[in-house]
Structure formats: structure tokens, C-alpha cells
Tab-separated table of C-alpha atoms in Angstrom:
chain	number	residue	atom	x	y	z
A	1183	UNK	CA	41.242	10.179	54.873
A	1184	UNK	CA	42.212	8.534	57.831
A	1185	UNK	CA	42.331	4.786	56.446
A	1186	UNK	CA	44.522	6.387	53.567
A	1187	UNK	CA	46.677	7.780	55.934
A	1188	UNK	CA	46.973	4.879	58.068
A	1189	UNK	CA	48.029	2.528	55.175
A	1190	UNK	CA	50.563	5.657	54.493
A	1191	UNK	CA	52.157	5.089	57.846
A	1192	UNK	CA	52.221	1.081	57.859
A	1193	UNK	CA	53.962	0.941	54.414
A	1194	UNK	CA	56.994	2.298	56.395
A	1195	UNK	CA	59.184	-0.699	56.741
A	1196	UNK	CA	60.396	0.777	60.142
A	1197	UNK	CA	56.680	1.720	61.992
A	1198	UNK	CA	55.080	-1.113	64.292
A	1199	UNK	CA	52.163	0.103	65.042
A	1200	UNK	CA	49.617	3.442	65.392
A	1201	UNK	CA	48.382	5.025	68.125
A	1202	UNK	CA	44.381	5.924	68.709
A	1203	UNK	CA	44.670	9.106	70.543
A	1204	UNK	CA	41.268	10.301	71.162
A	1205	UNK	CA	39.244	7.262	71.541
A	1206	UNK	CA	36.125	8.395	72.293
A	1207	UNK	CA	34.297	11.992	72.528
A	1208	UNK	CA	34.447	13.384	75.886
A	1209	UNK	CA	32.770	16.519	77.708
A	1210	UNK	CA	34.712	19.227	77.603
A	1211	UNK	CA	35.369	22.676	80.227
A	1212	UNK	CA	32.415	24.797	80.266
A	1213	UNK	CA	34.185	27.829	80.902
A	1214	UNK	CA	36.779	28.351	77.966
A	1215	UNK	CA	36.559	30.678	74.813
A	1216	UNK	CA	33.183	32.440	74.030
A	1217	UNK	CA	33.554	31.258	70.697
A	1218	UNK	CA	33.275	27.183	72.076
A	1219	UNK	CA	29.498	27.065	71.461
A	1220	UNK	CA	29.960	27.365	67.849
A	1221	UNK	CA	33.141	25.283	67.557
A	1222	UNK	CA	31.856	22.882	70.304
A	1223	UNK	CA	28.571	21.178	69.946
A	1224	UNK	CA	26.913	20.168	73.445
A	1225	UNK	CA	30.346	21.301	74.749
A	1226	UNK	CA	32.114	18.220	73.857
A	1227	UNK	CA	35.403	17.480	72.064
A	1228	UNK	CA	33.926	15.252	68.619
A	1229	UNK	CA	37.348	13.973	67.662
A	1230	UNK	CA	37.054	10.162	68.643
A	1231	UNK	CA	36.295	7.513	66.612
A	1232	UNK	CA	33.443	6.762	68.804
A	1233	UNK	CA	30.952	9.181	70.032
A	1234	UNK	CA	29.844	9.434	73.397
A	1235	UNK	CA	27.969	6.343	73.774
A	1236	UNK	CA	30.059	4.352	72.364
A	1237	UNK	CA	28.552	4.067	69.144
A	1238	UNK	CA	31.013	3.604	66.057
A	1239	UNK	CA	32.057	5.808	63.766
A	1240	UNK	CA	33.081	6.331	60.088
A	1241	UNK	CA	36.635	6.496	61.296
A	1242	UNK	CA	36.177	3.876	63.461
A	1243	UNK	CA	35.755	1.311	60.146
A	1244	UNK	CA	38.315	2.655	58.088
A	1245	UNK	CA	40.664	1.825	61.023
């Protein structure tokens, strides 16, 4: 979904370029929301393209 979307947004004649916003997953709070530990695993925010050790992922590729 994310390389569709990015060839969405550079068939714009007047875009110059994307933005990565969350890089890599980082360690989160612990204290938050008592629902985190279910929405959370290892109390970390998984939205990067790379996990934690800097190991590539899917997302990373299709970028």
C-alpha cells in the first residue's frame, strides 16, 4: 500500500519529494494507557520502515 501510494503522490506534477516520518521503531513511555500492552508490543511504536535494529522492512523496499 505504501509504494502505491507513493507513486500516487509523485504523479502530481507539482510534489518534489516525500517525507519518511517515522524512520525507525523506537521505545515508547511506559506509563501511558492500560490498554498499550495489547496495542504496543515490547512497548515500542512499530511504525518505521525499519525495526529497531535497523533491519529493513517490507515498507522499506516498496519505498
Amino acid at each position: 500500500m505504501i509504494g502505491k501510494a507513493t507513486a500516487e503522490i509523485f504523479e502530481q506534477q507539482d510534489v518534489v519529494g516525500v517525507f519518511v516520518w517515522q524512520f525507525c521503531d523506537t521505545r515508547i513511555l511506559q506509563e501511558g494507557p492500560r490498554n498499550w500492552p495489547m496495542s504496543r508490543p515490547l512497548s515500542r511504536n512499530n511504525k518505521g520502515i525499519v525495526d529497531e535494529y535497523r533491519r529493513p522492512k517490507m515498507s522499506f523496499y516498496a519505498l
